mmCIF file of C-alpha atoms in Angstrom:
data_model
loop_
_atom_site.group_PDB
_atom_site.id
_atom_site.type_symbol
_atom_site.label_atom_id
_atom_site.label_comp_id
_atom_site.label_asym_id
_atom_site.label_seq_id
_atom_site.Cartn_x
_atom_site.Cartn_y
_atom_site.Cartn_z
ATOM 1 C CA UNK A 1 0.018 0.125 -0.047
ATOM 2 C CA UNK A 2 1.259 3.435 -0.939
ATOM 3 C CA UNK A 3 1.809 5.867 2.104
ATOM 4 C CA UNK A 4 3.116 9.360 2.656
ATOM 5 C CA UNK A 5 6.216 9.493 4.874
ATOM 6 C CA UNK A 6 5.558 12.251 7.476
ATOM 7 C CA UNK A 7 7.793 13.256 10.528
ATOM 8 C CA UNK A 8 5.319 11.328 12.774
ATOM 9 C CA UNK A 9 5.281 8.239 10.679
ATOM 10 C CA UNK A 10 3.683 6.910 7.452
ATOM 11 C CA UNK A 11 0.052 7.958 6.697
ATOM 12 C CA UNK A 12 -2.386 7.288 3.984
ATOM 13 C CA UNK A 13 -2.317 9.852 1.231
ATOM 14 C CA UNK A 14 -5.876 11.079 2.177
ATOM 15 C CA UNK A 15 -4.499 12.089 5.507
ATOM 16 C CA UNK A 16 -2.608 15.094 4.047
ATOM 17 C CA UNK A 17 -5.941 17.033 3.580
ATOM 18 C CA UNK A 18 -5.347 20.658 2.455
ATOM 19 C CA UNK A 19 -1.642 20.620 1.701
ATOM 20 C CA UNK A 20 1.104 23.322 1.150
ATOM 21 C CA UNK A 21 3.183 21.156 -1.232
ATOM 22 C CA UNK A 22 6.406 23.232 -1.095
ATOM 23 C CA UNK A 23 7.407 25.370 1.936
ATOM 24 C CA UNK A 24 9.969 25.834 4.668
ATOM 25 C CA UNK A 25 9.750 25.810 8.415
ATOM 26 C CA UNK A 26 13.504 25.984 8.889
ATOM 27 C CA UNK A 27 16.080 27.114 6.314
ATOM 28 C CA UNK A 28 19.374 28.845 6.321
ATOM 29 C CA UNK A 29 21.947 29.605 3.424
ATOM 30 C CA UNK A 30 24.919 31.908 3.154
ATOM 31 C CA UNK A 31 23.136 33.452 0.254
ATOM 32 C CA UNK A 32 20.515 34.842 2.568
ATOM 33 C CA UNK A 33 22.387 36.228 5.686
ATOM 34 C CA UNK A 34 20.211 37.558 8.520
ATOM 35 C CA UNK A 35 17.100 35.974 7.073
ATOM 36 C CA UNK A 36 17.410 32.381 8.382
ATOM 37 C CA UNK A 37 14.369 30.512 9.474
ATOM 38 C CA UNK A 38 15.611 29.265 12.845
ATOM 39 C CA UNK A 39 13.182 30.219 15.497
ATOM 40 C CA UNK A 40 11.075 27.266 16.730
ATOM 41 C CA UNK A 41 8.400 29.560 18.295
ATOM 42 C CA UNK A 42 8.045 31.441 14.973
ATOM 43 C CA UNK A 43 7.644 28.204 13.113
ATOM 44 C CA UNK A 44 5.109 27.012 15.585
ATOM 45 C CA UNK A 45 3.175 30.300 15.209
ATOM 46 C CA UNK A 46 3.359 29.842 11.416
ATOM 47 C CA UNK A 47 2.060 26.344 11.378
ATOM 48 C CA UNK A 48 -0.671 27.368 13.898
ATOM 49 C CA UNK A 49 -1.827 30.214 11.471
ATOM 50 C CA UNK A 50 -1.905 27.927 8.547
ATOM 51 C CA UNK A 51 -3.908 25.507 10.467
ATOM 52 C CA UNK A 52 -6.287 28.199 11.492
ATOM 53 C CA UNK A 53 -6.686 29.177 7.878
ATOM 54 C CA UNK A 54 -7.811 25.602 7.035
ATOM 55 C CA UNK A 55 -4.349 23.884 6.301
ATOM 56 C CA UNK A 56 -3.683 20.227 7.238
ATOM 57 C CA UNK A 57 -0.033 19.588 6.106
ATOM 58 C CA UNK A 58 3.098 21.081 4.962
ATOM 59 C CA UNK A 59 5.972 19.647 2.839
ATOM 60 C CA UNK A 60 9.221 21.111 3.797
ATOM 61 C CA UNK A 61 11.671 20.951 0.876
ATOM 62 C CA UNK A 62 14.826 22.072 2.926
ATOM 63 C CA UNK A 63 17.583 19.589 2.088
ATOM 64 C CA UNK A 64 20.688 18.501 3.640
ATOM 65 C CA UNK A 65 23.021 21.072 5.284
ATOM 66 C CA UNK A 66 20.674 23.947 5.203
ATOM 67 C CA UNK A 67 19.308 24.043 8.751
ATOM 68 C CA UNK A 68 16.463 21.610 8.634
ATOM 69 C CA UNK A 69 16.135 21.301 12.446
ATOM 70 C CA UNK A 70 14.633 17.862 11.900
ATOM 71 C CA UNK A 71 14.288 16.970 15.736
ATOM 72 C CA UNK A 72 12.039 19.982 16.082
ATOM 73 C CA UNK A 73 9.604 18.886 13.389
ATOM 74 C CA UNK A 74 7.755 15.953 15.252
ATOM 75 C CA UNK A 75 6.863 18.080 18.278
ATOM 76 C CA UNK A 76 5.847 21.036 16.051
ATOM 77 C CA UNK A 77 3.543 18.645 14.057
ATOM 78 C CA UNK A 78 1.971 17.115 17.195
ATOM 79 C CA UNK A 79 1.554 20.516 18.986
ATOM 80 C CA UNK A 80 -0.139 22.240 15.901
ATOM 81 C CA UNK A 81 -1.951 19.353 14.300
ATOM 82 C CA UNK A 82 -0.339 19.975 10.998
ATOM 83 C CA UNK A 83 1.271 16.994 9.296
ATOM 84 C CA UNK A 84 4.856 17.704 8.052
ATOM 85 C CA UNK A 85 6.928 15.904 5.424
ATOM 86 C CA UNK A 86 10.726 16.414 5.528
ATOM 87 C CA UNK A 87 13.226 16.127 2.759
ATOM 88 C CA UNK A 88 16.632 14.774 1.905
ATOM 89 C CA UNK A 89 18.537 15.922 -1.030
ATOM 90 C CA UNK A 90 21.173 18.655 -1.915
ATOM 91 C CA UNK A 91 20.463 22.251 -3.190
ATOM 92 C CA UNK A 92 22.737 24.181 -5.789
ATOM 93 C CA UNK A 93 26.544 24.366 -4.969
ATOM 94 C CA UNK A 94 26.410 27.993 -4.110
ATOM 95 C CA UNK A 95 24.533 27.020 -0.767
ATOM 96 C CA UNK A 96 27.481 24.862 0.596
ATOM 97 C CA UNK A 97 31.244 25.172 1.276
ATOM 98 C CA UNK A 98 33.806 23.230 -0.500
ATOM 99 C CA UNK A 99 34.381 21.046 2.601
ATOM 100 C CA UNK A 100 30.780 19.847 2.764
ATOM 101 C CA UNK A 101 30.652 18.959 -0.977
ATOM 102 C CA UNK A 102 33.989 17.280 -0.718
ATOM 103 C CA UNK A 103 32.851 15.151 2.189
ATOM 104 C CA UNK A 104 29.703 14.179 0.122
ATOM 105 C CA UNK A 105 31.509 13.465 -3.203
ATOM 106 C CA UNK A 106 31.479 9.730 -3.188
ATOM 107 C CA UNK A 107 28.593 8.905 -0.788
ATOM 108 C CA UNK A 108 25.593 11.258 -1.816
ATOM 109 C CA UNK A 109 23.288 8.612 -2.803
ATOM 110 C CA UNK A 110 24.094 6.558 0.305
ATOM 111 C CA UNK A 111 23.189 9.673 2.430
ATOM 112 C CA UNK A 112 20.028 10.208 0.614
ATOM 113 C CA UNK A 113 18.939 6.520 1.051
ATOM 114 C CA UNK A 114 19.880 6.467 4.719
ATOM 115 C CA UNK A 115 17.783 9.583 5.539
ATOM 116 C CA UNK A 116 14.807 8.120 3.714
ATOM 117 C CA UNK A 117 15.043 4.737 5.371
ATOM 118 C CA UNK A 118 16.975 5.008 8.612
ATOM 119 C CA UNK A 119 16.371 8.637 9.624
ATOM 120 C CA UNK A 120 18.251 12.086 9.425
ATOM 121 C CA UNK A 121 21.079 12.128 11.781
ATOM 122 C CA UNK A 122 20.272 10.740 15.129
ATOM 123 C CA UNK A 123 16.645 12.100 15.082
ATOM 124 C CA UNK A 124 15.027 9.011 13.819
ATOM 125 C CA UNK A 125 12.785 11.167 11.512
ATOM 126 C CA UNK A 126 12.729 9.772 8.089
ATOM 127 C CA UNK A 127 12.597 12.136 5.069
ATOM 128 C CA UNK A 128 9.637 11.557 2.670
ATOM 129 C CA UNK A 129 11.208 13.115 -0.630
ATOM 130 C CA UNK A 130 14.420 14.016 -2.213
ATOM 131 C CA UNK A 131 14.965 17.690 -3.162
ATOM 132 C CA UNK A 132 17.573 18.716 -5.738
ATOM 133 C CA UNK A 133 18.074 21.652 -8.025
ATOM 134 C CA UNK A 134 18.788 22.788 -11.545
ATOM 135 C CA UNK A 135 20.555 25.840 -13.000
ATOM 136 C CA UNK A 136 19.290 28.840 -15.009
ATOM 137 C CA UNK A 137 18.324 27.254 -18.375
ATOM 138 C CA UNK A 138 21.018 24.513 -18.075
ATOM 139 C CA UNK A 139 22.186 21.720 -15.812
ATOM 140 C CA UNK A 140 25.788 22.065 -14.715
ATOM 141 C CA UNK A 141 28.026 19.319 -13.280
ATOM 142 C CA UNK A 142 26.800 19.772 -9.793
ATOM 143 C CA UNK A 143 23.141 19.327 -10.815
ATOM 144 C CA UNK A 144 23.981 16.210 -12.821
ATOM 145 C CA UNK A 145 25.789 14.761 -9.896
ATOM 146 C CA UNK A 146 22.943 15.401 -7.437
ATOM 147 C CA UNK A 147 20.254 14.355 -9.717
ATOM 148 C CA UNK A 148 22.067 11.040 -10.501
ATOM 149 C CA UNK A 149 22.358 10.413 -6.778
ATOM 150 C CA UNK A 150 18.623 11.313 -6.282
ATOM 151 C CA UNK A 151 17.744 8.772 -9.082
ATOM 152 C CA UNK A 152 19.840 6.098 -7.404
ATOM 153 C CA UNK A 153 18.228 6.676 -4.150
ATOM 154 C CA UNK A 154 14.680 6.829 -5.829
ATOM 155 C CA UNK A 155 15.383 3.442 -7.407
ATOM 156 C CA UNK A 156 16.375 2.047 -4.109
ATOM 157 C CA UNK A 157 13.432 3.520 -2.101
ATOM 158 C CA UNK A 158 10.776 4.703 -4.421
ATOM 159 C CA UNK A 159 10.835 8.124 -2.960
ATOM 160 C CA UNK A 160 9.817 11.122 -5.068
ATOM 161 C CA UNK A 161 12.191 13.636 -6.400
ATOM 162 C CA UNK A 162 11.301 17.371 -6.066
ATOM 163 C CA UNK A 163 13.276 19.772 -8.218
ATOM 164 C CA UNK A 164 14.094 23.513 -7.775
ATOM 165 C CA UNK A 165 13.931 25.045 -11.070
ATOM 166 C CA UNK A 166 16.045 28.185 -11.113
ATOM 167 C CA UNK A 167 13.707 30.971 -11.966
ATOM 168 C CA UNK A 168 11.398 28.310 -13.328
ATOM 169 C CA UNK A 169 13.625 27.342 -16.091
ATOM 170 C CA UNK A 170 15.205 24.161 -17.356
ATOM 171 C CA UNK A 171 12.185 21.923 -16.913
ATOM 172 C CA UNK A 172 12.682 19.833 -20.045
ATOM 173 C CA UNK A 173 16.371 19.416 -19.518
ATOM 174 C CA UNK A 174 15.649 18.090 -15.944
ATOM 175 C CA UNK A 175 13.150 15.681 -17.338
ATOM 176 C CA UNK A 176 15.431 14.534 -20.178
ATOM 177 C CA UNK A 177 18.151 13.583 -17.346
ATOM 178 C CA UNK A 178 15.996 12.180 -14.708
ATOM 179 C CA UNK A 179 13.362 10.281 -16.765
ATOM 180 C CA UNK A 180 15.365 9.939 -19.991
ATOM 181 C CA UNK A 181 18.869 9.053 -18.972
ATOM 182 C CA UNK A 182 18.347 7.957 -15.385
ATOM 183 C CA UNK A 183 15.090 5.949 -15.624
ATOM 184 C CA UNK A 184 12.899 7.745 -13.122
ATOM 185 C CA UNK A 185 9.216 7.458 -13.820
ATOM 186 C CA UNK A 186 7.806 10.952 -14.623
ATOM 187 C CA UNK A 187 5.005 10.670 -12.081
ATOM 188 C CA UNK A 188 7.668 10.430 -9.429
ATOM 189 C CA UNK A 189 9.099 13.820 -10.311
ATOM 190 C CA UNK A 190 7.886 17.162 -8.970
ATOM 191 C CA UNK A 191 8.970 20.359 -10.762
ATOM 192 C CA UNK A 192 9.051 23.410 -8.661
ATOM 193 C CA UNK A 193 8.810 27.180 -9.324
ATOM 194 C CA UNK A 194 7.044 26.902 -12.652
ATOM 195 C CA UNK A 195 5.320 30.159 -11.799
ATOM 196 C CA UNK A 196 8.627 32.118 -12.172
ATOM 197 C CA UNK A 197 8.783 31.223 -16.009
ATOM 198 C CA UNK A 198 5.302 31.499 -17.321
ATOM 199 C CA UNK A 199 6.040 29.666 -20.652
ATOM 200 C CA UNK A 200 2.859 28.000 -21.230
ATOM 201 C CA UNK A 201 4.233 25.612 -24.130
ATOM 202 C CA UNK A 202 6.965 24.352 -21.876
ATOM 203 C CA UNK A 203 4.482 23.840 -19.071
ATOM 204 C CA UNK A 204 2.292 21.721 -21.332
ATOM 205 C CA UNK A 205 5.106 19.692 -22.656
ATOM 206 C CA UNK A 206 6.404 18.890 -19.187
ATOM 207 C CA UNK A 207 2.890 17.964 -17.992
ATOM 208 C CA UNK A 208 2.526 15.651 -20.848
ATOM 209 C CA UNK A 209 5.161 13.387 -19.558
ATOM 210 C CA UNK A 210 3.176 12.921 -16.473
ATOM 211 C CA UNK A 211 5.288 14.708 -13.921
ATOM 212 C CA UNK A 212 3.892 16.914 -11.362
ATOM 213 C CA UNK A 213 4.116 20.850 -11.658
ATOM 214 C CA UNK A 214 4.415 22.977 -8.616
ATOM 215 C CA UNK A 215 3.415 26.494 -8.689
ATOM 216 C CA UNK A 216 4.953 28.117 -5.508
ATOM 217 C CA UNK A 217 6.447 31.175 -3.919
ATOM 218 C CA UNK A 218 3.797 33.807 -3.610
ATOM 219 C CA UNK A 219 5.658 34.866 -0.496
ATOM 220 C CA UNK A 220 8.428 36.248 -2.411
ATOM 221 C CA UNK A 221 8.260 40.132 -3.086
ATOM 222 C CA UNK A 222 10.462 39.890 -6.268
ATOM 223 C CA UNK A 223 8.312 37.579 -8.175
ATOM 224 C CA UNK A 224 7.111 39.821 -10.844
ATOM 225 C CA UNK A 225 5.344 36.798 -12.693
ATOM 226 C CA UNK A 226 3.055 35.980 -9.725
ATOM 227 C CA UNK A 227 0.147 37.688 -11.344
ATOM 228 C CA UNK A 228 0.433 35.327 -14.469
ATOM 229 C CA UNK A 229 0.277 32.149 -12.450
ATOM 230 C CA UNK A 230 -3.538 31.766 -12.637
ATOM 231 C CA UNK A 231 -3.325 31.892 -16.413
ATOM 232 C CA UNK A 232 -0.749 29.187 -16.392
ATOM 233 C CA UNK A 233 -2.748 27.158 -14.054
ATOM 234 C CA UNK A 234 -5.867 27.555 -16.206
ATOM 235 C CA UNK A 235 -4.003 26.670 -19.297
ATOM 236 C CA UNK A 236 -2.913 23.377 -17.816
ATOM 237 C CA UNK A 237 -6.231 22.603 -16.536
ATOM 238 C CA UNK A 238 -7.912 23.170 -19.839
ATOM 239 C CA UNK A 239 -5.253 21.011 -21.411
ATOM 240 C CA UNK A 240 -6.397 18.116 -18.960
ATOM 241 C CA UNK A 241 -3.497 18.355 -16.601
ATOM 242 C CA UNK A 242 -5.318 19.432 -13.504
ATOM 243 C CA UNK A 243 -4.409 16.251 -11.694
ATOM 244 C CA UNK A 244 -0.689 17.195 -12.071
ATOM 245 C CA UNK A 245 -0.925 20.626 -10.464
ATOM 246 C CA UNK A 246 0.591 21.410 -6.931
ATOM 247 C CA UNK A 247 0.538 24.511 -5.000
ATOM 248 C CA UNK A 248 3.031 26.029 -2.308
ATOM 249 C CA UNK A 249 4.085 28.972 -0.289
ATOM 250 C CA UNK A 250 7.876 28.547 -0.325
ATOM 251 C CA UNK A 251 8.489 30.785 2.460
ATOM 252 C CA UNK A 252 12.370 31.008 2.708
ATOM 253 C CA UNK A 253 13.001 34.195 4.747
ATOM 254 C CA UNK A 254 11.995 35.370 8.210
ATOM 255 C CA UNK A 255 10.558 38.540 6.854
ATOM 256 C CA UNK A 256 8.092 36.543 4.640
ATOM 257 C CA UNK A 257 6.461 34.795 7.572
ATOM 258 C CA UNK A 258 3.041 36.046 8.378
ATOM 259 C CA UNK A 259 4.062 36.246 12.115
ATOM 260 C CA UNK A 260 6.501 38.887 10.994
ATOM 261 C CA UNK A 261 4.130 40.800 8.738
ATOM 262 C CA UNK A 262 4.648 38.883 5.567
ATOM 263 C CA UNK A 263 2.250 36.660 3.582
ATOM 264 C CA UNK A 264 3.498 33.380 4.955
ATOM 265 C CA UNK A 265 1.810 30.130 4.724
ATOM 266 C CA UNK A 266 -1.705 31.327 5.369
ATOM 267 C CA UNK A 267 -1.521 33.510 2.156
ATOM 268 C CA UNK A 268 -1.685 30.314 0.161
ATOM 269 C CA UNK A 269 -5.220 29.598 1.526
ATOM 270 C CA UNK A 270 -6.326 33.247 2.272
ATOM 271 C CA UNK A 271 -5.589 34.722 -1.089
ATOM 272 C CA UNK A 272 -4.056 32.341 -3.746
ATOM 273 C CA UNK A 273 -6.733 29.666 -3.349
ATOM 274 C CA UNK A 274 -9.762 31.984 -4.030
ATOM 275 C CA UNK A 275 -7.917 33.702 -6.774
ATOM 276 C CA UNK A 276 -7.443 30.338 -8.470
ATOM 277 C CA UNK A 277 -10.857 29.268 -7.819
ATOM 278 C CA UNK A 278 -12.085 32.214 -9.904
ATOM 279 C CA UNK A 279 -10.079 30.784 -12.736
ATOM 280 C CA UNK A 280 -10.546 27.057 -12.658
ATOM 281 C CA UNK A 281 -13.398 26.549 -10.183
ATOM 282 C CA UNK A 282 -13.283 25.779 -6.445
ATOM 283 C CA UNK A 283 -13.879 21.955 -6.995
ATOM 284 C CA UNK A 284 -10.559 21.685 -9.073
ATOM 285 C CA UNK A 285 -8.763 23.976 -6.525
ATOM 286 C CA UNK A 286 -9.819 21.660 -3.749
ATOM 287 C CA UNK A 287 -8.496 18.491 -5.630
ATOM 288 C CA UNK A 288 -5.158 20.406 -6.459
ATOM 289 C CA UNK A 289 -4.687 21.060 -2.791
ATOM 290 C CA UNK A 290 -6.132 17.944 -1.169
ATOM 291 C CA UNK A 291 -5.840 15.124 -3.650
ATOM 292 C CA UNK A 292 -2.851 15.834 -5.970
ATOM 293 C CA UNK A 293 -0.153 16.167 -3.086
ATOM 294 C CA UNK A 294 -1.104 12.780 -1.682
ATOM 295 C CA UNK A 295 -0.671 11.103 -5.070
ATOM 296 C CA UNK A 296 2.669 12.920 -5.844
ATOM 297 C CA UNK A 297 4.127 11.848 -2.368
ATOM 298 C CA UNK A 298 2.723 8.510 -1.821
ATOM 299 C CA UNK A 299 5.151 5.584 -2.307
ATOM 300 C CA UNK A 300 5.196 1.911 -1.689
ATOM 301 C CA UNK A 301 8.443 2.269 0.237
ATOM 302 C CA UNK A 302 11.121 -0.367 -0.392
#
């Protein structure tokens, strides 16, 4: 039976309920100094606000080495009643120092598999997906290395692979590598940030493979293409790909949290959901938020 692996254990896909399919409770990168998501009380307040807005689950895409604070996730999930899915994986090379990358050079797939099956560090919390990243309109050597390791870990465990697309670009290159060269079934791949590059032709080409397409990041002030996202979602729905759509908040800085005056996780339900309902209907939006994430993340774990 396929289940979703949460920080509190495996659950049926239907248990996810209304899901923020891409977000961050904890995150820290040298590229965002001073904006780290490290505060446990702020994370608790953000989850509580999301719950009060009608949310049931959150998928944290924070990968290896970027301040996941995995041991804090189970108590936060229990205290707020929001299910949380954690990630293994590796981001772009700019987020890491040379020493970290050197230490992982010959054992990356092994690390991914261990975090999916045994647990992350000594926490005992098992990851439920693998997060990797592409580059701007291209895949450099680091992206190919991490995606090759992700594919190996996927074949060993069945875990889905979530991909950060830099400014929403490179979707077809990612699919050529993961699904073409590396043999990952398209329905096990989630492409993130497609709202940042509103190329409707590329969106349809990607969707036609059977992968999942995530539109995420309304919390970011510099996303000038956010206003075009409803058009892109409507185009995909009209082309018959409504069952492959996912929505997420992708809160990556402290200033973006609702508890700090930003839009945060509740914005996805408070503003994005009704805006999309006006485009594609409330019934489809409900399926996008409550059924699609369960299918995208459900695995018969090996």
